[in-house]
Coordinates of C-alpha atoms and ligand atoms in Angstrom, one line a residue:
X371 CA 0.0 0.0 0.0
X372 CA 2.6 2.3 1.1
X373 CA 4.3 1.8 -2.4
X374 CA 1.1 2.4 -4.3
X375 CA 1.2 5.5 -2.4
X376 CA 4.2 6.5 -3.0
X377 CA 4.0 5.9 -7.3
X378 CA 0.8 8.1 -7.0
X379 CA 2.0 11.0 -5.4
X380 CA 5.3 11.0 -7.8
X381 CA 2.3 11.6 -10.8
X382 CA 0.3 13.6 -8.6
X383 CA 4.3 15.8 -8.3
X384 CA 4.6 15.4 -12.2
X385 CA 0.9 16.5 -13.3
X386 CA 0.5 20.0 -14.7
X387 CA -3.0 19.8 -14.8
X388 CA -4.4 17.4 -12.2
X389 CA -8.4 17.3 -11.5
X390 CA -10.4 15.8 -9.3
X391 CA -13.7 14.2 -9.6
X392 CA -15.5 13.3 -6.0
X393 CA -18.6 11.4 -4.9
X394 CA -20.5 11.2 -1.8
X395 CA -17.9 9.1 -0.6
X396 CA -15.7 11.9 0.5
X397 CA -18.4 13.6 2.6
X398 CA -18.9 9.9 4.1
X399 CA -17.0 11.2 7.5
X400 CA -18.3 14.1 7.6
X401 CA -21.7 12.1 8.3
X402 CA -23.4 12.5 5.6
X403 CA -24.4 9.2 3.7
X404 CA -23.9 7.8 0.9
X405 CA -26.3 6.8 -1.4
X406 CA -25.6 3.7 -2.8
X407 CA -23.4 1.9 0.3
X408 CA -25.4 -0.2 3.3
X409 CA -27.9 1.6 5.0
X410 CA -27.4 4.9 2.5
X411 CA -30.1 6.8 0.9
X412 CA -31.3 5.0 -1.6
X413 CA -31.6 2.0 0.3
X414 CA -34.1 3.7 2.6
X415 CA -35.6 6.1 0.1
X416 CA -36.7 4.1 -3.1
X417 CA -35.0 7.1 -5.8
X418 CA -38.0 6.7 -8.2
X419 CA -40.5 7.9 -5.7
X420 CA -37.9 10.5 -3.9
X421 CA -35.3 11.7 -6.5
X422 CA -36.9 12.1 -10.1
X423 CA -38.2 15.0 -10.7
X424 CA -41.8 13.9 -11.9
X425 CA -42.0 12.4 -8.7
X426 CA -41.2 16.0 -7.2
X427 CA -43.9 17.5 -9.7
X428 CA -46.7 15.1 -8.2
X429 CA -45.5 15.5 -4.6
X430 CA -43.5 18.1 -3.1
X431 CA -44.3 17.4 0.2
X432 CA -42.7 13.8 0.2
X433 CA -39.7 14.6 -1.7
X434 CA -39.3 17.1 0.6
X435 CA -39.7 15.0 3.7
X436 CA -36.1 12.6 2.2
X437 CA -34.8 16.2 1.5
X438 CA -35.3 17.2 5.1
X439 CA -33.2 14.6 6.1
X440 CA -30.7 15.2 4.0
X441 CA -30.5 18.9 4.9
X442 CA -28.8 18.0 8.0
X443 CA -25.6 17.7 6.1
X444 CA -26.2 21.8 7.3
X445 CA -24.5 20.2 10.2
X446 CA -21.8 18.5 8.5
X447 CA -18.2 19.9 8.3
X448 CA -15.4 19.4 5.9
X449 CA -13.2 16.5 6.8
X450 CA -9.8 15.5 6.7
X451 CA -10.6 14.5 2.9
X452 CA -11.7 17.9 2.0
X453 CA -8.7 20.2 3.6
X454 CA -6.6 17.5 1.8
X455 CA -8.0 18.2 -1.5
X456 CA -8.0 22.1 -0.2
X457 CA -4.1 21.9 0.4
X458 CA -3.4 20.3 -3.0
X459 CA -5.1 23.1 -4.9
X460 CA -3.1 25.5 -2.0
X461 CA 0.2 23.3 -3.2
X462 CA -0.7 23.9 -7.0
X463 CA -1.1 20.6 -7.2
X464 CA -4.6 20.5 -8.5
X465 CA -6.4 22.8 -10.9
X466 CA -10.4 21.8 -10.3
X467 CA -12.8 19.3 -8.6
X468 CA -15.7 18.1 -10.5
X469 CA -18.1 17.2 -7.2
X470 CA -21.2 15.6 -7.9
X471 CA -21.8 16.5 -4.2
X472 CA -24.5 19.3 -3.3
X473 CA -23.0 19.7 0.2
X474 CA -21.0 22.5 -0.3
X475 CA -18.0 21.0 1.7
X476 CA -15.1 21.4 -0.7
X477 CA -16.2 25.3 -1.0
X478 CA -15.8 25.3 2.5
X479 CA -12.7 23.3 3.1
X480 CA -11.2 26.0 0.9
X481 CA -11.3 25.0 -2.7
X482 CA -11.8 27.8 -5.5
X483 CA -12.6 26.0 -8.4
X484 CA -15.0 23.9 -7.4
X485 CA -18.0 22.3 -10.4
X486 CA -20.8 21.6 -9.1
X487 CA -21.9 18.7 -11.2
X488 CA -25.1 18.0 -9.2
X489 CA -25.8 21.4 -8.1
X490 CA -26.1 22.9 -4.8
X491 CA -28.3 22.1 -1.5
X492 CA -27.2 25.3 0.0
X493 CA -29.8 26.5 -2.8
X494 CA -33.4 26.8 -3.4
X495 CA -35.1 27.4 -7.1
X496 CA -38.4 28.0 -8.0
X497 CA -39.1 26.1 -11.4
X498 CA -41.6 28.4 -12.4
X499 CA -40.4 31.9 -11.7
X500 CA -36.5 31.1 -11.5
X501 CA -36.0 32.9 -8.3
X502 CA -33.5 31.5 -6.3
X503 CA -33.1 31.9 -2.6
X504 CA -30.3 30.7 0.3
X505 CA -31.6 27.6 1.6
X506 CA -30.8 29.4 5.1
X507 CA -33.1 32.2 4.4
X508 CA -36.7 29.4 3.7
X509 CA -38.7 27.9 6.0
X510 CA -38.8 24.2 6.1
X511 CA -41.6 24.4 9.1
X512 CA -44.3 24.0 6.6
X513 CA -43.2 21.8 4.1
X514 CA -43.2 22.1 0.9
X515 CA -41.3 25.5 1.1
X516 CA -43.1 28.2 -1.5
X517 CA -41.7 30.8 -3.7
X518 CA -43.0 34.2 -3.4
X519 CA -44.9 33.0 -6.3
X520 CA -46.8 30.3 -4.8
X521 CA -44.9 27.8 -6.5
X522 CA -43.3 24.8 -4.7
X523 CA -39.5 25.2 -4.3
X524 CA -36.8 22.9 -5.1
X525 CA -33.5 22.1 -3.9
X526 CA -31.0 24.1 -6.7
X527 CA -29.7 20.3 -7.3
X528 CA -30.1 18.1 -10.2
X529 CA -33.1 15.4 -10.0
X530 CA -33.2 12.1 -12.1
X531 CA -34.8 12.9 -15.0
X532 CA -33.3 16.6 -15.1
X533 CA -30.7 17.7 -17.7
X534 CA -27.0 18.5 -16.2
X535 CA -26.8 22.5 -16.6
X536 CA -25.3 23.0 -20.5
X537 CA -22.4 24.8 -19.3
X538 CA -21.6 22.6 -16.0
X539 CA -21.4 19.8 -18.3
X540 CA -19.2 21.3 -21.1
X541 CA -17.1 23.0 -18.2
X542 CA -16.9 19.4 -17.1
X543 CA -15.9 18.0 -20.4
X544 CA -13.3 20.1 -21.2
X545 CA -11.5 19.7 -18.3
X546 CA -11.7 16.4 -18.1
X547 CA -10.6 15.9 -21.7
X548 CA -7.6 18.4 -21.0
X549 CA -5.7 17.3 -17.5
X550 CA -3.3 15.0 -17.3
X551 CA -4.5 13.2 -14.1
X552 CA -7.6 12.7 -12.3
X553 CA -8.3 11.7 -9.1
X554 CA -11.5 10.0 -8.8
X555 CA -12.6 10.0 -4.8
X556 CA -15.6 8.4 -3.1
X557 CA -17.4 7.9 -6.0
X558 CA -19.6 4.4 -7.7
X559 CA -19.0 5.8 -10.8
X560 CA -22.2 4.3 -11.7
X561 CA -24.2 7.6 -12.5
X562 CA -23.6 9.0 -15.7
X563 CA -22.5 12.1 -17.4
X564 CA -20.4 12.3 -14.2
X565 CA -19.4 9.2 -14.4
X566 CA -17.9 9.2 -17.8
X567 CA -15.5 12.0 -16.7
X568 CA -12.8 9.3 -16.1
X569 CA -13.0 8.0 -19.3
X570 CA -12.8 11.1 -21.2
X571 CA -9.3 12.1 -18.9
X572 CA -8.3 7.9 -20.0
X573 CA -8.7 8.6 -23.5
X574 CA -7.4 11.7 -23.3
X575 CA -4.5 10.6 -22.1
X576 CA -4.5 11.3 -18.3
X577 CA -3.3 9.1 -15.2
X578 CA -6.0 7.9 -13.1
X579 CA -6.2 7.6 -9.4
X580 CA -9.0 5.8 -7.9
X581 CA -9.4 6.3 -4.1
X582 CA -12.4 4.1 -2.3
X583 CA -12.6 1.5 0.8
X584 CA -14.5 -0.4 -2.3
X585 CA -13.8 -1.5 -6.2
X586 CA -15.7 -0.2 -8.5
X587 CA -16.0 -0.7 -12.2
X588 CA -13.3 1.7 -13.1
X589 CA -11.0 0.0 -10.6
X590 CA -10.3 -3.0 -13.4
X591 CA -10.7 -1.2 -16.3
X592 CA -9.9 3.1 -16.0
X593 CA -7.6 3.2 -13.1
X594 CA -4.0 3.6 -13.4
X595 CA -3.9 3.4 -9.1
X596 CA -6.6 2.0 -7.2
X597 CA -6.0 2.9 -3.1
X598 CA -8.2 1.0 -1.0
X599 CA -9.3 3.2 2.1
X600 CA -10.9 5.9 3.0
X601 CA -10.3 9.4 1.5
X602 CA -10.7 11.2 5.1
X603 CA -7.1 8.9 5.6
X604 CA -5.5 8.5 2.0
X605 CA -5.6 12.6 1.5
X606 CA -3.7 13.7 4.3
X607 CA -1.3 10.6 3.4
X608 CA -0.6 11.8 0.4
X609 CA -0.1 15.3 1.3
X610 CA 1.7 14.6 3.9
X611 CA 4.1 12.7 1.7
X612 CA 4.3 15.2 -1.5
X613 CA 5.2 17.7 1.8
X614 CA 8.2 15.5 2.5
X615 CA 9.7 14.8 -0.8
X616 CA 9.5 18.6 -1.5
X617 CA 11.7 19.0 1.3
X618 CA 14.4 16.5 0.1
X619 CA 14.9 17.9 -3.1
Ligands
LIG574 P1 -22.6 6.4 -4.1 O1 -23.3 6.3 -2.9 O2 -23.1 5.8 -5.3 O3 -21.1 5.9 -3.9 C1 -20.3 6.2 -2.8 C2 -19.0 5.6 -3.0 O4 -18.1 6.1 -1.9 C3 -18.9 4.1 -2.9 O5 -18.1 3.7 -4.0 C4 -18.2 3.9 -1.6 O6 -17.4 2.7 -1.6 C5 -17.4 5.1 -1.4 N1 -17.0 5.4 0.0 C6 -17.7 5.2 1.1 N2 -17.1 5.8 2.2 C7 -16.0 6.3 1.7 C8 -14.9 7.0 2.3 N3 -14.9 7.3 3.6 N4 -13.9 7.5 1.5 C9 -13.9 7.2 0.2 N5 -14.9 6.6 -0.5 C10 -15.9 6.1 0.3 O7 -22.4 8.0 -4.4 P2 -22.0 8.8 -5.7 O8 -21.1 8.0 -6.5 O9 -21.6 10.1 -5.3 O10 -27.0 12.0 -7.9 O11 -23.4 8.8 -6.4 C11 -23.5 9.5 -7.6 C12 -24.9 10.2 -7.7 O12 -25.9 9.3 -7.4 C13 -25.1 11.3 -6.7 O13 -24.5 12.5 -7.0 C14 -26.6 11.4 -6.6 C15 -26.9 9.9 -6.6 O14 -28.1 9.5 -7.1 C16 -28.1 12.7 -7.9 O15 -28.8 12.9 -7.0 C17 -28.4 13.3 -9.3

């Protein structure tokens, strides 16, 4: 492990134009959960009644009851993960992070440049009207939160069944197709356009390093590196160790 470690970080030390792309994973320690792992979201929630958005057309209410839940990521602070990630950019050691997160928690660690693939929680929309409010400024007492309109509000995040904003995506795209390594972090890789961001960087010609406790599909098949473990531990590792070999040379 400690060798794997050790060959990542020299091509996270020779990129020019490192990315990252993260996944609910990384907010895992934080305490917010995942979606897909035991006991996450969608194994309490079934994601055709709760997360498309003709379901949050025929029922607000509901979806906004799973919402509700999630909102307590409001709670959640950056972990260990995050400030890593937050140092590399600091380090100039990575350029971006395509998060398909809505937690805000890279912004807050202290990333700039941070796409948000999925959108934002800390957001509210109204479909009709387009107004868009701080989800710290609505009242959730009387669910579902209205517009000033009258309209039902919705979370400024993407829903199944919703289009990825045009420019998010092509932002996405590009700078996937045009870095040289991509760190793909807590993520099942299973939900697509995000998920083909580590194939556009592969046949671009990037390096790829996966870091997740589990395989996924890109693990076999995308992944130059795959680090089994946890992000909240890897991250510091590695920064830790690009740290020391800076001071050597
Ligand atoms: P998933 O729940 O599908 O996957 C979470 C991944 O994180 C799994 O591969 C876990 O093994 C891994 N993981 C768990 N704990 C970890 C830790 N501490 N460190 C690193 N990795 C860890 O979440 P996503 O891949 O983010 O979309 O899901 C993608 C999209 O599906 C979400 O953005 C959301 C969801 O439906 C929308 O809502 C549109």
């Amino acid at each position: 492990m400690e060798e794997l470690i050790i060959k990542a970080v020299r091509k996270i030390i020779e990129a020019r134009k490192a990315v990252a792309l993260t996944g609910a994973g990384i907010s895992a320690e934080s305490g917010i959960p995942t979606f897909r792992d035991k006991g996450g979201l969608w194994d309490r929630y079934d994601p055709e009644e709760y997360a498309t958005i003709q379901a949050f057309q025929e029922n607000p209410a509901k979806v906004w009851t799973m919402l509700e839940e999630f909102m307590e990521m409001k709670k959640a602070k950056p972990n260990p993960g995050h400030f890593g990630l937050a140092e590399l950019e600091k380090m100039g050691h990575l350029r971006a992070i395509i998060t398909q997160n809505v937690d805000n928690l890279h912004q807050e660690a202290g990333n700039a440049e941070v796409i948000e693939f999925h959108g934002n929680f800390r957001r509210a929309i109204c479909l009709k009207c387009g107004s868009r409010y701080k989800m710290s400024e609505i009242s959730l007492e009387k669910l579902p939160p209205r517009c000033s309109c009258g309209n039902a509000l919705k979370p400024d995040a993407v829903f199944f069944g919703e289009p990825i904003t045009p420019l998010t995506l092509q932002r996405a795209q590009e700078i996937s197709q045009n870095c040289d390594l991509m760190l793909v972090i807590g993520t099942s890789a299973v939900v697509y356009p995000a998920a083909s961001m580590p194939e556009i960087a592969k046949q671009a010609g990037a390096k790829i390093i996966e870091i997740n406790p589990e395989k996924t599909y890109l693990s076999d098949y995308i992944s130059d590196y795959f680090i089994k473990g946890l992000s909240g531990k890897i991250l510091p590792i590695i920064v830790d160790e690009i740290k020391r070999m800076a001071k050597e040379n």
